[in-house]
Amino acid sequence: MGEAVGRRERDDPEVVGRRVQRLRAQRGLTQRQLAEPAYTPAYISTLEAGRARASDEALRHIADRLGVTFEELAVGRPAHLATDLRLRLTEAQRVLADGRAEEAAAQYALLRAEAESHGLGCEQATALLGLGECALETGELSAARGYFEQAEERLAGKALPVRVPAVRGRAVAHYLAGELRYAVYLLESALDELNRGGLHDPDALLLLYASVIGPYMDMGAHARAAQAAEFALALAPRSGDPALIARMHRSVARTLLAEGRVAEADASLAKAAELYRQLRLRTELANCHWMRGYVRAQNGELDRAEAELRQAYAMLSESRAALYRSQAAVELADVLHRRGKSQEAAGLLEGVLGDFSSERGAVHAAAAHRLLGIIAEDAGDTEAAEEHYVRALSILERAGAAGDLADLCRLLGDLLRRTGRTEAALDAYRTGLGHRTAPGTTTLGPAPAQPPL
């Protein structure tokens, strides 16, 4: 990567010529001394005047005589700048993987500005992706969406597997904001293009399949969610201790860079970055455990469901992914309530309810209110139950979660009927009937093509 500067990426001949002339003068060399033995003083004069575009071979010869790198001569970047930036980007990845999103965001912002000032598009895109992930972690969904959109712009023209992290990030931001159908559209479109085009990149597929589980579930597409979870778990990479191995690769990269072995340093940094990405996948894999817990709960295996959901909750708590952790807490609370542990369930819900809003984790915000309403109704507090049901109904209508909305209208209608408000109950039932869907179905259209597992 240290000298991988293509002809189209070079500065204009006039700019390169002035750079050669300045460096030659600084070193006290004549045009003849710079040219010999491979070239003539007249050729150097032509280059310095910007009247000719030097070949790669000529620039390498001149760079060697001037004691600079090919990259520094061709585009004016300091020696090893790109590699140094990648080293610091992996450090920001490590900080984010450790759950320190705000600290990581500050690092990514500085690196983005530096990459932009030197025209390093790929490194700028990496920094934007990092800023997007930090914003998702802290629940700043609008900012996250903006960062991912900018990253996609920087990566325009790259192969789809390279663009998948930006696509997935944008979809997750829409999903968490309650825009379920659009999130599924983005994820399924990318999956379909990858699989139909034969671009079976396992990391890209894993990211997409793991991310589409939540939107599928909230829209009632349970069969698709279960299939996506199985694909994700089959594709999940395995490593002994990715954090330890990544730390080793970062240390090796620093040593290699100090010795001037740039290509080898880049290779070590690529391995470290991939391992930190795998660490970030704990969030996605936790979603797979949540999916398994949901399926087991649906089958009545509540003890096994609780174990899976507790594992998902613990994984998300370790990664300090606050919004995702709160979503897992709602799913766990539902199983706890069904197992007769209503007090523990209510405590869990009250502890995370402040993390949600109609624009942030909308479906799980409604689910938390729904379950608190059921618990309150079981305890005979019909006023509190009705308040929770109405709040949940308002959130779900905005999000368009049809299956949950129909069930909630039934609960609210039953409560209103029992308290003697028949007309209001009928209105609630009619609202629910208008949103009724068959279990496990949506209007999503054909499922995306499948990977060749």
Short mmCIF file of C-alpha atoms in Angstrom, two decimals:
data_model
loop_
_atom_site.label_atom_id
_atom_site.label_comp_id
_atom_site.label_asym_id
_atom_site.label_seq_id
_atom_site.Cartn_x
_atom_site.Cartn_y
_atom_site.Cartn_z
CA MET A 1 0.00 0.00 0.00
CA GLY A 2 2.96 2.35 0.60
CA GLU A 3 3.66 2.85 -3.13
CA ALA A 4 0.32 1.83 -4.58
CA VAL A 5 -0.34 5.17 -6.25
CA GLY A 6 -1.93 4.74 -9.67
CA ARG A 7 -1.37 7.11 -12.58
CA ARG A 8 -4.88 8.50 -12.25
CA GLU A 9 -4.32 9.30 -8.55
CA ARG A 10 -1.21 11.39 -9.17
CA ASP A 11 -1.08 15.16 -8.95
CA ASP A 12 -0.95 17.13 -12.20
CA PRO A 13 2.46 17.26 -13.99
CA GLU A 14 2.88 20.97 -13.07
CA VAL A 15 2.41 20.19 -9.36
CA VAL A 16 4.76 17.19 -9.47
CA GLY A 17 7.32 19.26 -11.41
CA ARG A 18 7.34 22.06 -8.82
CA ARG A 19 7.67 19.44 -6.07
CA VAL A 20 10.70 17.85 -7.78
CA GLN A 21 12.33 21.26 -8.28
CA ARG A 22 11.75 22.26 -4.62
CA LEU A 23 13.13 19.01 -3.20
CA ARG A 24 16.13 19.09 -5.57
CA ALA A 25 16.96 22.66 -4.51
CA GLN A 26 16.62 21.76 -0.82
CA ARG A 27 19.16 18.98 -1.28
CA GLY A 28 21.57 21.09 -3.32
CA LEU A 29 21.48 18.79 -6.38
CA THR A 30 21.88 19.84 -9.99
CA GLN A 31 19.55 18.56 -12.68
CA ARG A 32 22.40 16.43 -14.00
CA GLN A 33 23.05 14.86 -10.58
CA LEU A 34 19.34 14.09 -10.22
CA ALA A 35 19.07 12.64 -13.72
CA GLU A 36 22.12 10.42 -14.02
CA PRO A 37 22.69 7.68 -14.88
CA ALA A 38 19.27 6.74 -16.29
CA TYR A 39 18.00 10.10 -17.57
CA THR A 40 19.25 13.42 -19.02
CA PRO A 41 19.30 16.91 -17.46
CA ALA A 42 16.97 18.04 -20.27
CA TYR A 43 14.38 15.43 -19.21
CA ILE A 44 14.50 16.67 -15.62
CA SER A 45 14.13 20.25 -16.85
CA THR A 46 11.06 19.25 -18.89
CA LEU A 47 9.52 17.49 -15.88
CA GLU A 48 10.17 20.42 -13.53
CA ALA A 49 8.51 22.76 -16.02
CA GLY A 50 5.40 20.55 -16.01
CA ARG A 51 5.62 19.88 -19.76
CA ALA A 52 5.81 16.08 -19.43
CA ARG A 53 4.17 13.41 -17.30
CA ALA A 54 6.83 11.20 -15.72
CA SER A 55 6.54 7.42 -15.92
CA ASP A 56 6.39 5.35 -12.73
CA GLU A 57 9.97 4.22 -13.37
CA ALA A 58 11.20 7.81 -13.72
CA LEU A 59 9.43 8.95 -10.57
CA ARG A 60 10.85 6.03 -8.61
CA HIS A 61 14.35 6.92 -9.82
CA ILE A 62 13.90 10.58 -8.87
CA ALA A 63 12.31 9.71 -5.49
CA ASP A 64 15.26 7.43 -4.71
CA ARG A 65 17.77 10.18 -5.60
CA LEU A 66 15.86 12.69 -3.48
CA GLY A 67 15.50 10.31 -0.53
CA VAL A 68 11.69 10.38 -0.45
CA THR A 69 8.99 7.81 -1.15
CA PHE A 70 7.28 7.40 -4.53
CA GLU A 71 3.96 8.34 -2.89
CA GLU A 72 5.35 11.54 -1.38
CA LEU A 73 6.69 12.62 -4.77
CA ALA A 74 3.56 11.63 -6.73
CA VAL A 75 0.85 13.06 -4.45
CA GLY A 76 2.70 15.06 -1.80
CA ARG A 77 1.72 12.88 1.13
CA PRO A 78 4.20 12.44 3.97
CA ALA A 79 5.95 9.08 3.98
CA HIS A 80 3.80 6.26 5.41
CA LEU A 81 0.89 8.64 6.07
CA ALA A 82 -1.79 6.20 4.87
CA THR A 83 -0.36 3.34 6.92
CA ASP A 84 -0.08 5.55 9.99
CA LEU A 85 -3.72 6.58 9.55
CA ARG A 86 -4.78 2.94 9.29
CA LEU A 87 -2.86 2.19 12.47
CA ARG A 88 -4.77 4.90 14.32
CA LEU A 89 -8.07 3.78 12.77
CA THR A 90 -7.56 0.30 14.23
CA GLU A 91 -6.89 1.93 17.60
CA ALA A 92 -10.23 3.76 17.34
CA GLN A 93 -11.85 0.41 16.43
CA ARG A 94 -10.35 -1.08 19.58
CA VAL A 95 -11.75 1.73 21.72
CA LEU A 96 -15.21 1.27 20.18
CA ALA A 97 -15.05 -2.51 20.62
CA ASP A 98 -14.27 -1.85 24.28
CA GLY A 99 -17.57 0.04 24.61
CA ARG A 100 -16.14 3.57 24.82
CA ALA A 101 -18.21 5.03 21.98
CA GLU A 102 -17.77 8.72 22.81
CA GLU A 103 -13.99 8.41 23.09
CA ALA A 104 -13.86 6.45 19.84
CA ALA A 105 -16.02 9.08 18.10
CA ALA A 106 -13.54 11.83 19.03
CA GLN A 107 -10.69 9.77 17.54
CA TYR A 108 -12.63 8.98 14.37
CA ALA A 109 -13.52 12.68 13.87
CA LEU A 110 -9.85 13.70 13.95
CA LEU A 111 -8.85 10.87 11.63
CA ARG A 112 -11.63 11.74 9.19
CA ALA A 113 -10.42 15.35 8.98
CA GLU A 114 -6.82 14.24 8.45
CA ALA A 115 -7.77 11.70 5.77
CA GLU A 116 -9.86 14.34 3.98
CA SER A 117 -7.05 16.89 4.02
CA HIS A 118 -4.72 14.41 2.29
CA GLY A 119 -7.28 13.04 -0.16
CA LEU A 120 -7.31 9.52 1.32
CA GLY A 121 -10.82 8.41 0.32
CA CYS A 122 -10.79 4.85 1.68
CA GLU A 123 -9.45 5.93 5.06
CA GLN A 124 -12.02 8.73 5.16
CA ALA A 125 -14.79 6.18 4.50
CA THR A 126 -13.46 3.97 7.31
CA ALA A 127 -13.56 6.91 9.72
CA LEU A 128 -17.13 7.76 8.64
CA LEU A 129 -18.21 4.15 9.22
CA GLY A 130 -16.67 4.33 12.68
CA LEU A 131 -18.49 7.57 13.45
CA GLY A 132 -21.73 5.95 12.31
CA GLU A 133 -21.22 2.94 14.58
CA CYS A 134 -20.44 5.23 17.51
CA ALA A 135 -23.64 7.19 16.87
CA LEU A 136 -25.68 3.96 16.72
CA GLU A 137 -24.15 2.92 20.03
CA THR A 138 -25.12 6.19 21.70
CA GLY A 139 -28.56 6.29 20.06
CA GLU A 140 -27.96 9.37 17.84
CA LEU A 141 -29.79 7.81 14.92
CA SER A 142 -30.07 10.81 12.61
CA ALA A 143 -26.34 11.51 12.90
CA ALA A 144 -25.57 7.83 12.35
CA ARG A 145 -27.62 7.74 9.17
CA GLY A 146 -25.77 10.81 7.86
CA TYR A 147 -22.35 9.27 8.52
CA PHE A 148 -23.28 6.02 6.77
CA GLU A 149 -24.66 7.90 3.77
CA GLN A 150 -21.41 9.87 3.47
CA ALA A 151 -19.40 6.65 3.72
CA GLU A 152 -21.45 5.17 0.86
CA GLU A 153 -20.68 8.26 -1.24
CA ARG A 154 -16.93 7.86 -0.60
CA LEU A 155 -17.12 4.17 -1.57
CA ALA A 156 -19.18 4.72 -4.74
CA GLY A 157 -17.79 2.54 -7.50
CA LYS A 158 -16.38 -0.05 -5.08
CA ALA A 159 -17.65 -3.65 -5.11
CA LEU A 160 -20.80 -4.30 -3.07
CA PRO A 161 -19.03 -6.32 -0.31
CA VAL A 162 -16.92 -3.22 0.38
CA ARG A 163 -20.05 -1.04 0.62
CA VAL A 164 -22.06 -3.50 2.76
CA PRO A 165 -21.02 -2.06 6.17
CA ALA A 166 -22.34 1.36 5.10
CA VAL A 167 -25.57 -0.11 3.70
CA ARG A 168 -26.10 -2.19 6.81
CA GLY A 169 -25.39 0.78 9.10
CA ARG A 170 -27.92 2.95 7.28
CA ALA A 171 -30.53 0.17 7.47
CA VAL A 172 -29.98 -0.31 11.22
CA ALA A 173 -30.38 3.43 11.80
CA HIS A 174 -33.72 3.38 9.95
CA TYR A 175 -34.80 0.24 11.85
CA LEU A 176 -34.04 1.71 15.27
CA ALA A 177 -35.96 4.83 14.28
CA GLY A 178 -39.04 2.67 13.65
CA GLU A 179 -38.83 2.65 9.82
CA LEU A 180 -39.04 -1.14 9.58
CA ARG A 181 -40.07 -1.67 5.98
CA TYR A 182 -37.37 0.59 4.52
CA ALA A 183 -34.71 -1.09 6.68
CA VAL A 184 -35.75 -4.51 5.35
CA TYR A 185 -35.77 -3.18 1.79
CA LEU A 186 -32.16 -1.98 2.11
CA LEU A 187 -30.91 -5.22 3.68
CA GLU A 188 -32.81 -7.59 1.36
CA SER A 189 -31.75 -5.66 -1.73
CA ALA A 190 -28.09 -6.02 -0.76
CA LEU A 191 -28.52 -9.73 0.08
CA ASP A 192 -30.25 -10.40 -3.22
CA GLU A 193 -27.55 -8.58 -5.21
CA LEU A 194 -24.76 -10.43 -3.39
CA ASN A 195 -26.27 -13.90 -3.80
CA ARG A 196 -27.59 -13.52 -7.35
CA GLY A 197 -24.34 -11.94 -8.48
CA GLY A 198 -22.21 -14.72 -7.00
CA LEU A 199 -20.56 -12.28 -4.55
CA HIS A 200 -20.65 -14.75 -1.67
CA ASP A 201 -18.50 -12.75 0.72
CA PRO A 202 -19.06 -14.46 4.12
CA ASP A 203 -18.38 -11.35 6.22
CA ALA A 204 -20.75 -9.19 4.17
CA LEU A 205 -23.45 -11.86 4.25
CA LEU A 206 -23.06 -12.34 8.02
CA LEU A 207 -23.50 -8.60 8.64
CA LEU A 208 -26.65 -8.45 6.51
CA TYR A 209 -28.32 -11.63 7.77
CA ALA A 210 -27.66 -10.80 11.42
CA SER A 211 -28.98 -7.26 10.95
CA VAL A 212 -32.23 -8.21 9.20
CA ILE A 213 -33.43 -10.49 12.02
CA GLY A 214 -34.80 -7.67 14.21
CA PRO A 215 -36.84 -5.93 11.48
CA TYR A 216 -38.23 -9.30 10.30
CA MET A 217 -39.38 -10.16 13.81
CA ASP A 218 -41.02 -6.80 14.42
CA MET A 219 -42.92 -7.05 11.14
CA GLY A 220 -44.16 -10.56 11.89
CA ALA A 221 -41.97 -12.29 9.27
CA HIS A 222 -40.95 -15.02 11.73
CA ALA A 223 -40.05 -17.64 9.13
CA ARG A 224 -37.65 -15.27 7.38
CA ALA A 225 -36.16 -14.21 10.71
CA ALA A 226 -35.51 -17.84 11.71
CA GLN A 227 -33.85 -18.59 8.37
CA ALA A 228 -31.69 -15.44 8.57
CA ALA A 229 -30.56 -16.44 12.07
CA GLU A 230 -29.49 -19.89 10.90
CA PHE A 231 -27.56 -18.38 7.97
CA ALA A 232 -25.85 -15.87 10.30
CA LEU A 233 -24.77 -18.49 12.81
CA ALA A 234 -23.46 -20.74 10.00
CA LEU A 235 -21.42 -17.85 8.60
CA ALA A 236 -20.10 -16.57 11.96
CA PRO A 237 -16.30 -16.46 12.02
CA ARG A 238 -14.53 -18.28 14.84
CA SER A 239 -11.40 -17.19 16.67
CA GLY A 240 -9.88 -17.99 20.03
CA ASP A 241 -9.49 -14.52 21.55
CA PRO A 242 -9.89 -11.87 18.84
CA ALA A 243 -9.03 -8.98 21.19
CA LEU A 244 -5.70 -10.57 22.14
CA ILE A 245 -4.80 -11.49 18.57
CA ALA A 246 -5.75 -8.01 17.30
CA ARG A 247 -3.55 -6.40 19.96
CA MET A 248 -0.66 -8.59 18.79
CA HIS A 249 -1.15 -7.56 15.15
CA ARG A 250 -1.23 -3.87 16.11
CA SER A 251 2.04 -4.21 18.02
CA VAL A 252 3.65 -6.07 15.13
CA ALA A 253 2.47 -3.37 12.70
CA ARG A 254 4.12 -0.63 14.77
CA THR A 255 7.40 -2.54 14.76
CA LEU A 256 7.28 -3.20 11.02
CA LEU A 257 6.44 0.42 10.28
CA ALA A 258 9.39 1.63 12.36
CA GLU A 259 11.62 -0.65 10.25
CA GLY A 260 10.20 0.75 7.02
CA ARG A 261 8.43 -2.50 6.09
CA VAL A 262 5.23 -0.77 5.04
CA ALA A 263 3.54 -3.56 3.06
CA GLU A 264 3.98 -6.03 5.95
CA ALA A 265 2.71 -3.43 8.44
CA ASP A 266 -0.37 -2.92 6.26
CA ALA A 267 -1.02 -6.68 6.25
CA SER A 268 -0.87 -6.83 10.06
CA LEU A 269 -3.17 -3.83 10.35
CA ALA A 270 -5.69 -5.45 8.02
CA LYS A 271 -5.77 -8.53 10.28
CA ALA A 272 -6.18 -6.37 13.40
CA ALA A 273 -9.02 -4.38 11.82
CA GLU A 274 -10.83 -7.59 10.85
CA LEU A 275 -10.56 -8.96 14.38
CA TYR A 276 -11.90 -5.75 15.90
CA ARG A 277 -14.76 -5.95 13.41
CA GLN A 278 -15.42 -9.47 14.66
CA LEU A 279 -15.53 -8.11 18.21
CA ARG A 280 -18.17 -5.61 17.08
CA LEU A 281 -20.11 -8.59 15.73
CA ARG A 282 -20.86 -9.62 19.31
CA THR A 283 -23.84 -7.29 19.01
CA GLU A 284 -25.02 -9.08 15.89
CA LEU A 285 -24.41 -12.55 17.31
CA ALA A 286 -26.24 -11.57 20.48
CA ASN A 287 -29.23 -10.90 18.23
CA CYS A 288 -28.97 -14.50 17.03
CA HIS A 289 -29.18 -15.75 20.61
CA TRP A 290 -32.17 -13.47 21.09
CA MET A 291 -33.77 -14.99 17.99
CA ARG A 292 -33.24 -18.51 19.32
CA GLY A 293 -34.74 -17.44 22.63
CA TYR A 294 -37.77 -16.05 20.85
CA VAL A 295 -38.31 -19.25 18.86
CA ARG A 296 -38.01 -21.38 22.02
CA ALA A 297 -40.45 -19.11 23.81
CA GLN A 298 -42.92 -19.54 20.96
CA ASN A 299 -42.53 -23.33 21.30
CA GLY A 300 -43.22 -23.13 25.03
CA GLU A 301 -39.61 -23.97 26.03
CA LEU A 302 -39.47 -21.10 28.48
CA ASP A 303 -36.48 -22.31 30.51
CA ARG A 304 -34.31 -22.63 27.39
CA ALA A 305 -35.68 -19.33 26.07
CA GLU A 306 -34.69 -17.57 29.29
CA ALA A 307 -31.15 -19.00 29.06
CA GLU A 308 -30.71 -17.79 25.45
CA LEU A 309 -32.08 -14.34 26.21
CA ARG A 310 -29.98 -13.96 29.35
CA GLN A 311 -26.92 -14.79 27.22
CA ALA A 312 -27.90 -12.16 24.64
CA TYR A 313 -28.50 -9.60 27.41
CA ALA A 314 -25.12 -10.36 29.02
CA MET A 315 -23.25 -10.09 25.69
CA LEU A 316 -24.84 -6.71 24.96
CA SER A 317 -24.18 -5.47 28.48
CA GLU A 318 -20.49 -6.39 28.13
CA SER A 319 -20.22 -4.44 24.88
CA ARG A 320 -22.06 -1.50 26.50
CA ALA A 321 -24.44 -1.28 23.56
CA ALA A 322 -27.10 0.56 25.56
CA LEU A 323 -29.96 0.61 23.06
CA TYR A 324 -29.51 -3.01 21.96
CA ARG A 325 -29.15 -4.12 25.59
CA SER A 326 -32.45 -2.42 26.43
CA GLN A 327 -34.17 -4.19 23.53
CA ALA A 328 -32.89 -7.56 24.76
CA ALA A 329 -34.11 -6.68 28.26
CA VAL A 330 -37.68 -6.30 26.95
CA GLU A 331 -37.58 -9.73 25.29
CA LEU A 332 -36.15 -11.28 28.46
CA ALA A 333 -38.79 -9.57 30.61
CA ASP A 334 -41.55 -11.11 28.49
CA VAL A 335 -40.22 -14.63 29.14
CA LEU A 336 -39.72 -13.88 32.85
CA HIS A 337 -43.34 -12.74 33.12
CA ARG A 338 -44.55 -15.89 31.41
CA ARG A 339 -42.51 -17.94 33.89
CA GLY A 340 -44.22 -16.24 36.84
CA LYS A 341 -41.35 -13.83 37.59
CA SER A 342 -43.42 -10.69 37.03
CA GLN A 343 -41.72 -8.58 39.69
CA GLU A 344 -38.28 -9.19 38.15
CA ALA A 345 -39.73 -8.51 34.69
CA ALA A 346 -41.27 -5.19 35.78
CA GLY A 347 -38.01 -4.11 37.41
CA LEU A 348 -36.10 -4.90 34.23
CA LEU A 349 -38.57 -2.93 32.11
CA GLU A 350 -38.65 0.11 34.39
CA GLY A 351 -34.85 0.15 34.28
CA VAL A 352 -34.65 0.43 30.50
CA LEU A 353 -37.82 2.32 29.55
CA GLY A 354 -35.96 5.64 29.58
CA ASP A 355 -33.67 4.39 26.82
CA PHE A 356 -36.58 4.32 24.33
CA SER A 357 -38.75 6.81 22.49
CA SER A 358 -41.01 6.83 19.42
CA GLU A 359 -37.91 7.64 17.32
CA ARG A 360 -35.47 5.38 19.18
CA GLY A 361 -36.25 1.69 19.53
CA ALA A 362 -39.94 2.31 18.83
CA VAL A 363 -41.14 -1.29 18.61
CA HIS A 364 -39.41 -2.32 21.84
CA ALA A 365 -40.64 0.85 23.55
CA ALA A 366 -44.20 -0.24 22.69
CA ALA A 367 -43.46 -3.81 23.80
CA ALA A 368 -42.21 -2.55 27.17
CA HIS A 369 -45.39 -0.51 27.71
CA ARG A 370 -47.54 -3.45 26.58
CA LEU A 371 -45.92 -5.83 29.06
CA LEU A 372 -46.05 -3.30 31.90
CA GLY A 373 -49.76 -2.89 31.09
CA ILE A 374 -50.31 -6.65 31.36
CA ILE A 375 -48.42 -6.80 34.65
CA ALA A 376 -50.42 -3.84 36.00
CA GLU A 377 -53.68 -5.44 34.87
CA ASP A 378 -52.75 -8.71 36.59
CA ALA A 379 -52.19 -6.70 39.78
CA GLY A 380 -55.61 -5.05 39.46
CA ASP A 381 -54.33 -1.57 38.54
CA THR A 382 -56.53 -0.98 35.48
CA GLU A 383 -55.75 2.74 35.28
CA ALA A 384 -52.00 2.14 34.95
CA ALA A 385 -52.64 -0.73 32.51
CA GLU A 386 -54.76 1.46 30.23
CA GLU A 387 -52.13 4.21 30.27
CA HIS A 388 -49.42 1.78 29.18
CA TYR A 389 -51.61 0.26 26.43
CA VAL A 390 -52.51 3.67 24.99
CA ARG A 391 -48.86 4.77 24.94
CA ALA A 392 -47.87 1.54 23.21
CA LEU A 393 -50.67 1.96 20.65
CA SER A 394 -49.50 5.45 19.73
CA ILE A 395 -45.92 4.25 19.17
CA LEU A 396 -46.93 1.22 17.09
CA GLU A 397 -49.23 3.16 14.80
CA ARG A 398 -46.32 5.40 13.83
CA ALA A 399 -43.93 2.45 13.29
CA GLY A 400 -46.38 0.36 11.25
CA ALA A 401 -45.77 -2.85 13.24
CA ALA A 402 -48.99 -4.54 12.13
CA GLY A 403 -48.85 -7.81 14.08
CA ASP A 404 -48.05 -6.14 17.40
CA LEU A 405 -50.67 -3.45 16.81
CA ALA A 406 -53.49 -5.98 16.30
CA ASP A 407 -52.58 -7.81 19.51
CA LEU A 408 -52.36 -4.59 21.50
CA CYS A 409 -55.79 -3.41 20.28
CA ARG A 410 -57.24 -6.70 21.53
CA LEU A 411 -55.68 -6.18 24.98
CA LEU A 412 -56.91 -2.60 25.17
CA GLY A 413 -60.40 -3.56 23.91
CA ASP A 414 -60.71 -6.32 26.49
CA LEU A 415 -59.68 -3.94 29.27
CA LEU A 416 -62.17 -1.28 28.15
CA ARG A 417 -64.97 -3.86 27.86
CA ARG A 418 -64.31 -5.19 31.37
CA THR A 419 -64.49 -1.67 32.77
CA GLY A 420 -67.88 -1.02 31.11
CA ARG A 421 -66.76 1.19 28.19
CA THR A 422 -68.28 -0.85 25.38
CA GLU A 423 -68.15 1.76 22.59
CA ALA A 424 -64.51 2.55 23.28
CA ALA A 425 -63.75 -1.18 23.31
CA LEU A 426 -65.41 -1.61 19.90
CA ASP A 427 -63.29 1.22 18.50
CA ALA A 428 -60.14 -0.49 19.78
CA TYR A 429 -61.17 -3.82 18.23
CA ARG A 430 -61.92 -2.15 14.88
CA THR A 431 -58.48 -0.51 14.89
CA GLY A 432 -56.88 -3.89 15.49
CA LEU A 433 -58.86 -5.59 12.73
CA GLY A 434 -57.68 -2.97 10.26
CA HIS A 435 -54.08 -3.98 10.91
CA ARG A 436 -54.55 -7.73 11.17
CA THR A 437 -52.06 -9.99 9.38
CA ALA A 438 -51.72 -13.74 9.38
CA PRO A 439 -48.97 -15.00 11.76
CA GLY A 440 -45.55 -15.03 10.09
CA THR A 441 -46.57 -13.06 7.00
CA THR A 442 -45.92 -9.57 5.66
CA THR A 443 -46.28 -7.76 2.37
CA LEU A 444 -42.53 -7.81 1.83
CA GLY A 445 -42.63 -9.66 -1.50
CA PRO A 446 -40.31 -12.51 -2.56
CA ALA A 447 -37.50 -13.46 -0.20
CA PRO A 448 -33.95 -12.60 -1.36
CA ALA A 449 -31.78 -15.23 -3.05
CA GLN A 450 -30.00 -17.59 -0.64
CA PRO A 451 -26.26 -18.15 -0.18
CA PRO A 452 -24.74 -21.50 -1.25
CA LEU A 453 -24.21 -22.89 2.25
#
